[in-house]
GROMACS .gro file of C-alpha atoms in nm:
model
  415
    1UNK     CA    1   0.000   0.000   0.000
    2UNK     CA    2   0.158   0.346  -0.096
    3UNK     CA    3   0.037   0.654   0.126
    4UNK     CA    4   0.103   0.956  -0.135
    5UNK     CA    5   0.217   1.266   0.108
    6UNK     CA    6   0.178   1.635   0.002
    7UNK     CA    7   0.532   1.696  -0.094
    8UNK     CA    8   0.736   1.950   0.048
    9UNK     CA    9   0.831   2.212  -0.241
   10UNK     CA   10   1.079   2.409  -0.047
   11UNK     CA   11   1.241   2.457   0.310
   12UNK     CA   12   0.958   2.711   0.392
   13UNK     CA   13   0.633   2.614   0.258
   14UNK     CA   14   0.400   2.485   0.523
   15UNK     CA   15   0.104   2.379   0.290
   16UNK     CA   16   0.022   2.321  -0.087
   17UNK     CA   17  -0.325   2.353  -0.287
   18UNK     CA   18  -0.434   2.053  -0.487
   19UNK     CA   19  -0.534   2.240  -0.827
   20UNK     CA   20  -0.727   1.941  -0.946
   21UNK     CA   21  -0.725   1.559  -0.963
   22UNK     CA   22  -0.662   1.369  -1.234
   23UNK     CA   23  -0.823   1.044  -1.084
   24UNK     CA   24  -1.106   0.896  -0.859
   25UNK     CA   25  -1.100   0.604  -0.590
   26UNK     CA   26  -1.141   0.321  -0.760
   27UNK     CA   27  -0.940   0.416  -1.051
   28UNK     CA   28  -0.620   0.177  -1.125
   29UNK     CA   29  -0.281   0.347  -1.197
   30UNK     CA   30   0.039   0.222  -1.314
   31UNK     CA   31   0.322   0.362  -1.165
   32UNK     CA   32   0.425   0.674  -1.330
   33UNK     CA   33   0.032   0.773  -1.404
   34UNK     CA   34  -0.080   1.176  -1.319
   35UNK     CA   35  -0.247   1.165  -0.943
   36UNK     CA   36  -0.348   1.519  -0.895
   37UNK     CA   37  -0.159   1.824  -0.955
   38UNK     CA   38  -0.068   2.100  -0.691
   39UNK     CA   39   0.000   2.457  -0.673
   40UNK     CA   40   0.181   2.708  -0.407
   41UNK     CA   41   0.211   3.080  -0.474
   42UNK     CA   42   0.555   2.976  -0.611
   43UNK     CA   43   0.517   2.666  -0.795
   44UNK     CA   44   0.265   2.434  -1.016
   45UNK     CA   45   0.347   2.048  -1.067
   46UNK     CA   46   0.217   1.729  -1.107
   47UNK     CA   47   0.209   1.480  -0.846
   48UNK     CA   48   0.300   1.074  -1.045
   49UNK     CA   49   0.208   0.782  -0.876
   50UNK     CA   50   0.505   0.564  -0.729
   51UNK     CA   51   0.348   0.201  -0.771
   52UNK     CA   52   0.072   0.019  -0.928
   53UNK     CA   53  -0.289  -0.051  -0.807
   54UNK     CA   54  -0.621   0.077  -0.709
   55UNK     CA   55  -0.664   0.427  -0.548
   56UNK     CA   56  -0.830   0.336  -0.238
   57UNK     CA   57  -0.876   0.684  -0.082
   58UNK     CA   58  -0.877   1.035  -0.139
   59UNK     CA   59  -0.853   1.231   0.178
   60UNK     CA   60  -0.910   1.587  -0.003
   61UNK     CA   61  -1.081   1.785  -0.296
   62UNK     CA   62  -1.024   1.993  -0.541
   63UNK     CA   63  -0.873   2.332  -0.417
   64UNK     CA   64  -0.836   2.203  -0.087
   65UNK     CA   65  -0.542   2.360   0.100
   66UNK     CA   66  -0.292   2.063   0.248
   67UNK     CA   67  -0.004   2.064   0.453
   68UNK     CA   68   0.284   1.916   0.380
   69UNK     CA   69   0.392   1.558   0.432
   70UNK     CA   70   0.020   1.508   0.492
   71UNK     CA   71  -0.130   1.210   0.326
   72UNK     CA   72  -0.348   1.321   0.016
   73UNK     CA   73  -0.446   0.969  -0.115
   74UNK     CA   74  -0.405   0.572  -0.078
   75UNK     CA   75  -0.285   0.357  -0.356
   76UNK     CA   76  -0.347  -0.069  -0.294
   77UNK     CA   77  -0.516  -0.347  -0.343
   78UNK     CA   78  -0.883  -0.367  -0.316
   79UNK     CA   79  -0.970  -0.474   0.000
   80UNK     CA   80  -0.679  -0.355   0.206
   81UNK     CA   81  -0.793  -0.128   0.518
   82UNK     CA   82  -0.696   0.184   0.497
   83UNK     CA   83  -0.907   0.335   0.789
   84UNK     CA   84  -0.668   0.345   0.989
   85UNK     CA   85  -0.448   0.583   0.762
   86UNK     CA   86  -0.372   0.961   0.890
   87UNK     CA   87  -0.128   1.238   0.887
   88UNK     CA   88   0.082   1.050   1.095
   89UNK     CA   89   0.143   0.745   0.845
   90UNK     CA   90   0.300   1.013   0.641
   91UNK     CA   91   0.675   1.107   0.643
   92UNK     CA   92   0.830   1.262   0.901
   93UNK     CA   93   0.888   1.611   0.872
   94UNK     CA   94   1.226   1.735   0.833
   95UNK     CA   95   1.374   1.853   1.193
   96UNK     CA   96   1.465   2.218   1.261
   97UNK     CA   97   1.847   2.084   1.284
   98UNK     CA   98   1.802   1.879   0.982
   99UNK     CA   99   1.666   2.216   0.766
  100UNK     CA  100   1.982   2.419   0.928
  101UNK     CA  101   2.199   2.161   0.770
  102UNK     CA  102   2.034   2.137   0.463
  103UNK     CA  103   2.057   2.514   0.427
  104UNK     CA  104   2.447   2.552   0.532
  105UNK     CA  105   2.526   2.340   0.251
  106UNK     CA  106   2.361   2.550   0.024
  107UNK     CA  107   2.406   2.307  -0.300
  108UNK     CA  108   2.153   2.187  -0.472
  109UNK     CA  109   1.968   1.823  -0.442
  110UNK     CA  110   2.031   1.609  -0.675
  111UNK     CA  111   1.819   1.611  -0.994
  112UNK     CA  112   1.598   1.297  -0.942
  113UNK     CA  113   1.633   1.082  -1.287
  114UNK     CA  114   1.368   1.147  -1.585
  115UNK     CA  115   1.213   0.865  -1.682
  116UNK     CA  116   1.195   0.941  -2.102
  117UNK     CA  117   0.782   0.799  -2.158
  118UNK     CA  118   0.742   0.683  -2.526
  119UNK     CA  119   0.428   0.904  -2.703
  120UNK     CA  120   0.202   0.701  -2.697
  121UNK     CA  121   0.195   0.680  -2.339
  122UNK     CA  122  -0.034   0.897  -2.161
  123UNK     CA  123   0.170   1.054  -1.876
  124UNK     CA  124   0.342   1.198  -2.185
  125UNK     CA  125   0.075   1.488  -2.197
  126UNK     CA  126   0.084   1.795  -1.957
  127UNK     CA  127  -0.222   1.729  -1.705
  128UNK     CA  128  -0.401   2.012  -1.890
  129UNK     CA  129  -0.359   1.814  -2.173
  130UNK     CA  130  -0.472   1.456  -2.106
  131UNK     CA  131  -0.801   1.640  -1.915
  132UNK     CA  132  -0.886   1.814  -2.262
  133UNK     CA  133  -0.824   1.513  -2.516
  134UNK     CA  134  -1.045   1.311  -2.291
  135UNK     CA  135  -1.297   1.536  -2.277
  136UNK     CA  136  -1.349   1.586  -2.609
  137UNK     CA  137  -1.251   1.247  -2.772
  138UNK     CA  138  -0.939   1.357  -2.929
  139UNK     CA  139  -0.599   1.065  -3.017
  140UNK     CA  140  -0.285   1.209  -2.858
  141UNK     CA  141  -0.119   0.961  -3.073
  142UNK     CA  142  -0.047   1.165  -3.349
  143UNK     CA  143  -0.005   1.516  -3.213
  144UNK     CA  144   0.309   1.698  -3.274
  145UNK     CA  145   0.428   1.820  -2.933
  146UNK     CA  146   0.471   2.169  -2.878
  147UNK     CA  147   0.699   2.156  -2.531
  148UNK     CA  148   0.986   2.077  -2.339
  149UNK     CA  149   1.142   1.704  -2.412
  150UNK     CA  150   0.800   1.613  -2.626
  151UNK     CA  151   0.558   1.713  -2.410
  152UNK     CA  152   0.200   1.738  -2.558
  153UNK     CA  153   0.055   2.054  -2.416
  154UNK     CA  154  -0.260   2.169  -2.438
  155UNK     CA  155  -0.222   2.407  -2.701
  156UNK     CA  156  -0.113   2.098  -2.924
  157UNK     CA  157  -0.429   1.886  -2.829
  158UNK     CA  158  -0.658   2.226  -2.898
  159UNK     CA  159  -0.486   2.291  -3.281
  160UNK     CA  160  -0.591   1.902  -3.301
  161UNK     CA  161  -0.902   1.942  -3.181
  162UNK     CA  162  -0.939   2.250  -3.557
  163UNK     CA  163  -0.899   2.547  -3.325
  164UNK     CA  164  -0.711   2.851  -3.290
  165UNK     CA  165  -0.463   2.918  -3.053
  166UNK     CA  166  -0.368   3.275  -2.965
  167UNK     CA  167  -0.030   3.345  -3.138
  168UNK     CA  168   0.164   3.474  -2.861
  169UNK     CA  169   0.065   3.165  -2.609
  170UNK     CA  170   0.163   2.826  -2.588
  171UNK     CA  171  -0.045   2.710  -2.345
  172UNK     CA  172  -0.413   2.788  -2.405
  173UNK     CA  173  -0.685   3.013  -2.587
  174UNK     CA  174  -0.768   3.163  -2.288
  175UNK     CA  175  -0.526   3.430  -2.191
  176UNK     CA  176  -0.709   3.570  -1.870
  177UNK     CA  177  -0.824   3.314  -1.544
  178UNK     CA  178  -1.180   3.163  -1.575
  179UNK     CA  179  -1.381   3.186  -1.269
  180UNK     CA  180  -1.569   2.892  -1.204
  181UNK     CA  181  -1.929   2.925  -1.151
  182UNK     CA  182  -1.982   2.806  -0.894
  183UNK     CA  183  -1.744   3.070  -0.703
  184UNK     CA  184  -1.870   3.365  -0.871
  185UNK     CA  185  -2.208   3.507  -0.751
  186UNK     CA  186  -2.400   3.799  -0.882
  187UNK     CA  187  -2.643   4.010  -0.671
  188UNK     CA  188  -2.738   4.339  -0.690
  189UNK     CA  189  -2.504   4.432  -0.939
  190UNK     CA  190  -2.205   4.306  -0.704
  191UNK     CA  191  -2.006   4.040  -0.864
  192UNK     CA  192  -1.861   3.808  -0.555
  193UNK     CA  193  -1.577   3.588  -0.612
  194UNK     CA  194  -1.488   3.297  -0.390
  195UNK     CA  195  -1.092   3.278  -0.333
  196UNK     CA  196  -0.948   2.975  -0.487
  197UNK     CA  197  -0.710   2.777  -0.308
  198UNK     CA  198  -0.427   2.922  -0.446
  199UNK     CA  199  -0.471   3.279  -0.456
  200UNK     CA  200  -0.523   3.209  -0.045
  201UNK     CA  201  -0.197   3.070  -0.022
  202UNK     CA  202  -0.066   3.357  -0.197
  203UNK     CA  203  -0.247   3.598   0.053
  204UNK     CA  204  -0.126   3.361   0.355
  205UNK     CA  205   0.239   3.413   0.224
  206UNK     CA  206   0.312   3.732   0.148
  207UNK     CA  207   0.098   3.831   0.501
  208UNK     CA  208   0.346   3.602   0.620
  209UNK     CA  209   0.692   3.787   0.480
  210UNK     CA  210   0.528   4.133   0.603
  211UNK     CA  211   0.456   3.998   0.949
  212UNK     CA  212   0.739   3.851   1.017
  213UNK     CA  213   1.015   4.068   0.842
  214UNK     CA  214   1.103   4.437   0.901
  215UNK     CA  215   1.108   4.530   0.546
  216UNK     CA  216   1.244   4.844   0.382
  217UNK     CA  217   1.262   4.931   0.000
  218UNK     CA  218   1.538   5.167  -0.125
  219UNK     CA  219   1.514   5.272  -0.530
  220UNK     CA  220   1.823   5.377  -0.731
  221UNK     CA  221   1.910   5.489  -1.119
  222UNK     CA  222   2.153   5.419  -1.311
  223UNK     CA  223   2.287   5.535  -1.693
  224UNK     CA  224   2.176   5.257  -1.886
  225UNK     CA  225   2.305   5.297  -2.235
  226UNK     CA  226   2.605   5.021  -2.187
  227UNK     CA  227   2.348   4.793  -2.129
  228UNK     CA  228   2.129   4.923  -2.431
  229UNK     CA  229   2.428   4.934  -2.664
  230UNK     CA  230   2.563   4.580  -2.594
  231UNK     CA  231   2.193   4.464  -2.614
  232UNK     CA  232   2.181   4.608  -2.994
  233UNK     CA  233   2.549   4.445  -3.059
  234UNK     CA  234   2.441   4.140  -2.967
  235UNK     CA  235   2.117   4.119  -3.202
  236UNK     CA  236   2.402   4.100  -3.484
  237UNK     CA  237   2.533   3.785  -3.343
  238UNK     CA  238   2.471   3.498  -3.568
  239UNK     CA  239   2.391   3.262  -3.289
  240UNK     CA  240   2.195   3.189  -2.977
  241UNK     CA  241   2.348   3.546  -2.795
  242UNK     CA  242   2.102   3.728  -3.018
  243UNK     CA  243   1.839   3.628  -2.796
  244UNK     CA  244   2.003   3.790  -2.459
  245UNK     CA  245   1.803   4.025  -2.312
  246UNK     CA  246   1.800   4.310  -2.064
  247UNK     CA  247   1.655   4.100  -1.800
  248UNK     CA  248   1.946   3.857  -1.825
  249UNK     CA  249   2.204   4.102  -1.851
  250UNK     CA  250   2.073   4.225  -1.478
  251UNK     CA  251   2.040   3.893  -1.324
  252UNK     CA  252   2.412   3.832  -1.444
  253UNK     CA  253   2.510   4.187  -1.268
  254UNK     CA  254   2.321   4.061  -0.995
  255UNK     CA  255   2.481   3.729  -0.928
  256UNK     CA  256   2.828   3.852  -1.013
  257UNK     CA  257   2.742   4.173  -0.760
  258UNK     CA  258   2.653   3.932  -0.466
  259UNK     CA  259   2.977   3.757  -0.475
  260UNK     CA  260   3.107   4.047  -0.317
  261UNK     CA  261   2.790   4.141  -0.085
  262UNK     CA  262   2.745   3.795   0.120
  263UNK     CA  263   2.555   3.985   0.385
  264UNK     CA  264   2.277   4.003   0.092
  265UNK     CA  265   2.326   3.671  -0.012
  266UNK     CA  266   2.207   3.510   0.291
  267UNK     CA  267   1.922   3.358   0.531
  268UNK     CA  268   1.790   3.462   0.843
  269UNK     CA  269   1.623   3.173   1.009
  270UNK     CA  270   1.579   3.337   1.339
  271UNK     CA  271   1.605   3.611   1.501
  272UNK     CA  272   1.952   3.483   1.622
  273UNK     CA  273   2.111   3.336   1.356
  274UNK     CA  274   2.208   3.442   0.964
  275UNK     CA  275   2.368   3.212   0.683
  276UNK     CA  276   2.563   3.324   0.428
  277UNK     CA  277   2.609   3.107   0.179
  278UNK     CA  278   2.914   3.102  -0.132
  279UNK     CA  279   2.725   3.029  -0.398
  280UNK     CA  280   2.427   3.297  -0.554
  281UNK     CA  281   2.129   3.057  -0.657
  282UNK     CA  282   1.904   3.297  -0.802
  283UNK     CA  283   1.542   3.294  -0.725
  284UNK     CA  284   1.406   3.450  -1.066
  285UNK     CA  285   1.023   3.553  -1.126
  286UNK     CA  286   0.852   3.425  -1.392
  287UNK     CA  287   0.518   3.490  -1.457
  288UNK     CA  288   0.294   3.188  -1.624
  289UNK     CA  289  -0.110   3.078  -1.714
  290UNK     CA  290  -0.085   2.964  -1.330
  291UNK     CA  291   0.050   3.284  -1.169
  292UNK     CA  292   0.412   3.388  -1.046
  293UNK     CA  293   0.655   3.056  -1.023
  294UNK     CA  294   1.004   3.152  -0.925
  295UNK     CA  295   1.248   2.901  -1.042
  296UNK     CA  296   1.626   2.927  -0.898
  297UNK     CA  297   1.944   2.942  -1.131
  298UNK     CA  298   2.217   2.726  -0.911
  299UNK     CA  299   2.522   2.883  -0.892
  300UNK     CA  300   2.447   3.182  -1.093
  301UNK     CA  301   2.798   3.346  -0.986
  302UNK     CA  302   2.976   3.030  -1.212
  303UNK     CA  303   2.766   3.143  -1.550
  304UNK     CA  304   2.846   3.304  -1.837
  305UNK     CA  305   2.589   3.562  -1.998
  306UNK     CA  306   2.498   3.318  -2.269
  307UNK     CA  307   2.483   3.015  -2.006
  308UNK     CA  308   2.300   3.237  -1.779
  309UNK     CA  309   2.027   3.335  -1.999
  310UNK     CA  310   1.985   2.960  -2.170
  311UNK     CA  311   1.907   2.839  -1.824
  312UNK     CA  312   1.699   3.097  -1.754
  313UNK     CA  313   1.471   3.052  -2.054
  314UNK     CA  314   1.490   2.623  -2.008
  315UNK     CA  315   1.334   2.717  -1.665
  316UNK     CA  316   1.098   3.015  -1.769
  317UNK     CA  317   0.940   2.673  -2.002
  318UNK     CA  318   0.946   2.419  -1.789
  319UNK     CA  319   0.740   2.645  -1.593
  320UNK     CA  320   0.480   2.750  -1.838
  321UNK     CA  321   0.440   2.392  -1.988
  322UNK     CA  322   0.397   2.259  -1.605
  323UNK     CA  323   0.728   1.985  -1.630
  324UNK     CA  324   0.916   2.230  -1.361
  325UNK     CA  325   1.102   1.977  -1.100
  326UNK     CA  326   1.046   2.118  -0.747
  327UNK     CA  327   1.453   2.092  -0.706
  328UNK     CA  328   1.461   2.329  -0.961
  329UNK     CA  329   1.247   2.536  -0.739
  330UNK     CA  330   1.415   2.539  -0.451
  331UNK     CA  331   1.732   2.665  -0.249
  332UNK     CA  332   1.746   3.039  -0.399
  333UNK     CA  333   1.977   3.279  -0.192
  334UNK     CA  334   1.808   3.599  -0.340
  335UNK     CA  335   1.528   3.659  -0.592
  336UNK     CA  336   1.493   3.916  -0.886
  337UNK     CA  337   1.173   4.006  -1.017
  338UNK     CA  338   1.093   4.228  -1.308
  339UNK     CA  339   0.762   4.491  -1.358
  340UNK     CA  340   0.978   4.726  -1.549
  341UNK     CA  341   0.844   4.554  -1.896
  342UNK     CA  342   0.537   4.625  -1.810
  343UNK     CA  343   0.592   4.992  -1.788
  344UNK     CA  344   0.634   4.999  -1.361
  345UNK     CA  345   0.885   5.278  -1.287
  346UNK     CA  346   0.927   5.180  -0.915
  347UNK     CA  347   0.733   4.911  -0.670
  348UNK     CA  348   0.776   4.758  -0.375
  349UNK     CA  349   0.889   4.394  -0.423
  350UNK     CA  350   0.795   4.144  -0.109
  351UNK     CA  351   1.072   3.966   0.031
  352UNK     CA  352   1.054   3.546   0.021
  353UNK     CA  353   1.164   3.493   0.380
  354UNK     CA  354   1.417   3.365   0.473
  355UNK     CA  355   1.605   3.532   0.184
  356UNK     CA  356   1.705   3.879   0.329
  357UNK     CA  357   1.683   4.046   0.001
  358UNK     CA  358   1.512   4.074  -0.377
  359UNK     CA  359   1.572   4.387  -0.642
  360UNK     CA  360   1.256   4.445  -0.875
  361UNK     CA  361   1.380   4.518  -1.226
  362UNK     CA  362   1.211   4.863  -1.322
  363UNK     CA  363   1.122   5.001  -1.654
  364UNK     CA  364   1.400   5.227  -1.837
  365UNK     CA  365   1.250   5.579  -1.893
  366UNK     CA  366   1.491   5.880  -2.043
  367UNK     CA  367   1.688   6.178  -1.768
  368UNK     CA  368   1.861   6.425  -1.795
  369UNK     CA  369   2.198   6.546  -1.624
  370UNK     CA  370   2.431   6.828  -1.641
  371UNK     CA  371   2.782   6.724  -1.670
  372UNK     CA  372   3.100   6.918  -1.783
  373UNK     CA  373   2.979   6.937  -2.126
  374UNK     CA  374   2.653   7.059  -2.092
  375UNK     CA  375   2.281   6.877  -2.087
  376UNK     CA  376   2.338   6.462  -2.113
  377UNK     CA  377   2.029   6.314  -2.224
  378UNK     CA  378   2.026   5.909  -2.151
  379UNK     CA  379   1.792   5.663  -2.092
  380UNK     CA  380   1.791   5.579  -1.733
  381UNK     CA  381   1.731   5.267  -1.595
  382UNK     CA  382   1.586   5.163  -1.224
  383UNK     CA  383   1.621   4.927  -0.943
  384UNK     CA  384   1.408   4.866  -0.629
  385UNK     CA  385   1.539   4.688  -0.355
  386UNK     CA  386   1.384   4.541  -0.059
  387UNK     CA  387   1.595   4.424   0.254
  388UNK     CA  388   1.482   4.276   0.546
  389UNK     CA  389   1.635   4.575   0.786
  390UNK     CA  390   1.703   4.308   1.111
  391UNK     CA  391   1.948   4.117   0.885
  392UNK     CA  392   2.119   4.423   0.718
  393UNK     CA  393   2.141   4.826   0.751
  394UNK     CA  394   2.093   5.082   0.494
  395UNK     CA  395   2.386   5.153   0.428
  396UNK     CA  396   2.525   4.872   0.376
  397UNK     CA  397   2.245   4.782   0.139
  398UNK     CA  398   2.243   5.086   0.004
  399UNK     CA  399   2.661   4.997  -0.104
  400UNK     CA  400   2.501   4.662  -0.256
  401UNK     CA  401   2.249   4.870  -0.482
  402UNK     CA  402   2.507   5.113  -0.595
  403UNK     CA  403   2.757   4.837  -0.662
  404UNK     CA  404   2.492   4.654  -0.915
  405UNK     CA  405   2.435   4.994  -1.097
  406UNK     CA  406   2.789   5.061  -1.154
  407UNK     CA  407   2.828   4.712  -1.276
  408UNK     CA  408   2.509   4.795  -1.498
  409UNK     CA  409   2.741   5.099  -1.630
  410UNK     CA  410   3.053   4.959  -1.704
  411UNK     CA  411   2.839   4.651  -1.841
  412UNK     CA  412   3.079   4.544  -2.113
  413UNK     CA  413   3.403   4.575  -1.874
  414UNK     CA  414   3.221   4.330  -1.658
  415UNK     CA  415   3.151   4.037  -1.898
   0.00000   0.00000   0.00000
């Protein structure tokens, strides 16, 4: 009998949301088959069975918020008791000594082995997927797929199915979040909506990192026409560098910044006790159909521009097409999030505790400045940083901030 747990995503989520199931008890699954998948306001994956047999129990619903290491569902035999199954039978939660370690080693877990499914196998589709093609009818067996290692998304199974899908989306026709009805209410010309399970998780967190950190954002500018420039050069280049962007040219200031700030590349896991850690895994925000994921780049400090942005973009898909691993979500040291290409000129990014810092990418306006020969005109680029202020001071942050704009400046001395 296999008790499947709510798995633990990273060191400091206390609870998941199952987004939907992709079976009922009494359904039979062979090991490697779709259980249910789950969502956190950081992450969206797919839970796989780990043996064959008959799932005997389901202890939760749809949108149900679970805490981790809790059992979710029973996989057997029929016949075999499982009344006597609770959130004890599940596996024992990591100790606070045990979490300590695990976070003073700062390297990443080992990448658990992917097992390669042939196509015509059905845990070869994204759950979105295999929910739509049975719905409607529709063979998987000869779709092209669309995503990451041959993964049928469904996009693909919707272009079988004679539709359109919008051009600038891979993952579905729908481009904004459909309520379902039966958490929408009208009355009186008041539409309510009922919180789904993940958007409370998302409200429980970030109440969370305000509650229990003293946060402070400080906002600086920098000239940005190195950045611009070697951005234009690089459109020129006949291979895969002409797809560098902005974005990744600050996350690489970022992470090769922080080798020289470890008070900013750090933990505080109580109110007694910081970790710095050597290497920069970068927590980087990346919005999907699901909502903000925030996949880590492992030792970001070790990359080249080119490497940096690659892995960047492998991650940005795996999280879009749903095949993100939650090692690959886990462990960041500091986090980076960008509003700047949507037009934000300054916000307030929320810290993800324990990290003790995260810059927000701004937009770049234009400025002017008087200098020795008269009016400069430039396009001026911006950075907001939040610190958590009982882990570091302002002015030491405020020597972090500077120290990423002047490597923004002198760009192409620093690559």
């Amino acid at each position: 009998m296999e008790i499947v747990n709510m798995p633990r995503l990273s060191l400091n989520e206390d609870s998941s949301v199952i987004g939907e199931w992709l079976v009922k008890e009494g359904d039979r699954v062979q090991k490697g088959d779709g259980l249910f998948s789950i969502e956190t306001d950081k992450s969206s994956m797919t839970v796989y069975a780990e043996s064959s047999g008959v799932v005997l129990k389901c202890f939760y619903g749809d949108y149900d918020v679970v805490p981790v290491m809790t059992p979710v569902c029973v996989i057997g035999e029929p016949g075999e008791d499982v009344s006597k199954v609770t959130a004890a039978d599940g596996a024992q939660e990591p100790t606070e000594a045990a979490i300590t370690a695990n976070e003073e080693k700062a390297e990443p877990s080992a990448m658990p082995e992917k097992k390669i499914a042939e196509p015509e196998q059905e845990t070869f589709l994204s759950p979105r997927a295999k929910k739509l093609a049975a719905e409607n009818g529709v063979d998987t067996s000869g779709i092209i797929p669309s995503g990451a290692e041959g993964r049928i998304l469904e996009a693909d199974v919707i272009l079988a199915m004679g539709k359109p899908v919008a051009a600038d989306s891979k993952l579905s026709v729908v481009q904004e979040p459909v309520i379902p009805q039966n958490q929408c209410e009208m009355k009186d010309g008041v539409r309510e909506i009922k919180l789904s399970g993940i958007r409370r998780v998302i409200a429980k967190n970030m109440m969370h990192s305000l509650a229990s950190t003293a946060q402070l954002t400080s906002h600086m500018s920098y000239n940005a026409s190195k950045i611009q420039k070697y951005r234009e050069w690089l459109k020129l280049s006949p291979g895969p560098e002409k797809g560098i962007t902005i974005t990744d040219m600050i996350l690489y200031a970022v992470a090769k910044t922080l080798k020289d700030f470890d008070y900013m590349n750090a933990h505080m896991v109580s109110d007694e006790k910081l970790l710095y850690f050597e290497d920069v895994n970068l927590g980087c925000a990346v919005d999907t159909e699901r909502g903000l994921m925030v996949p880590t780049i492992k030792k970001a400090q070790d990359l080249s521009l080119p490497q940096l942005s690659q892995r960047l973009k492998e991650l940005a898909e795996k999280c879009r097409d749903g095949s993100i691993l939650p090692d690959e979500m886990s462990a960041a040291t500091f986090t980076v999030s960008n509003l700047g290409s949507f037009g934000v000129t300054g916000f307030t990014p929320i810290l993800n505790p324990p990290q003790v810092g995260i810059i927000g990418i701004d937009a770049i306006g234009y400025a002017v400045k008087k200098t020795d020969e008269g009016l400069l005109y430039y396009p001026e680029g911006r950075l907001s940083l939040t610190y958590d202020h009982r882990a570091v001071d302002g002015a030491p942050s405020a020597r972090f901030l500077r120290a990423v704009c002047k490597n923004l400046e002198r760009f192409d001395e620093l690559v």
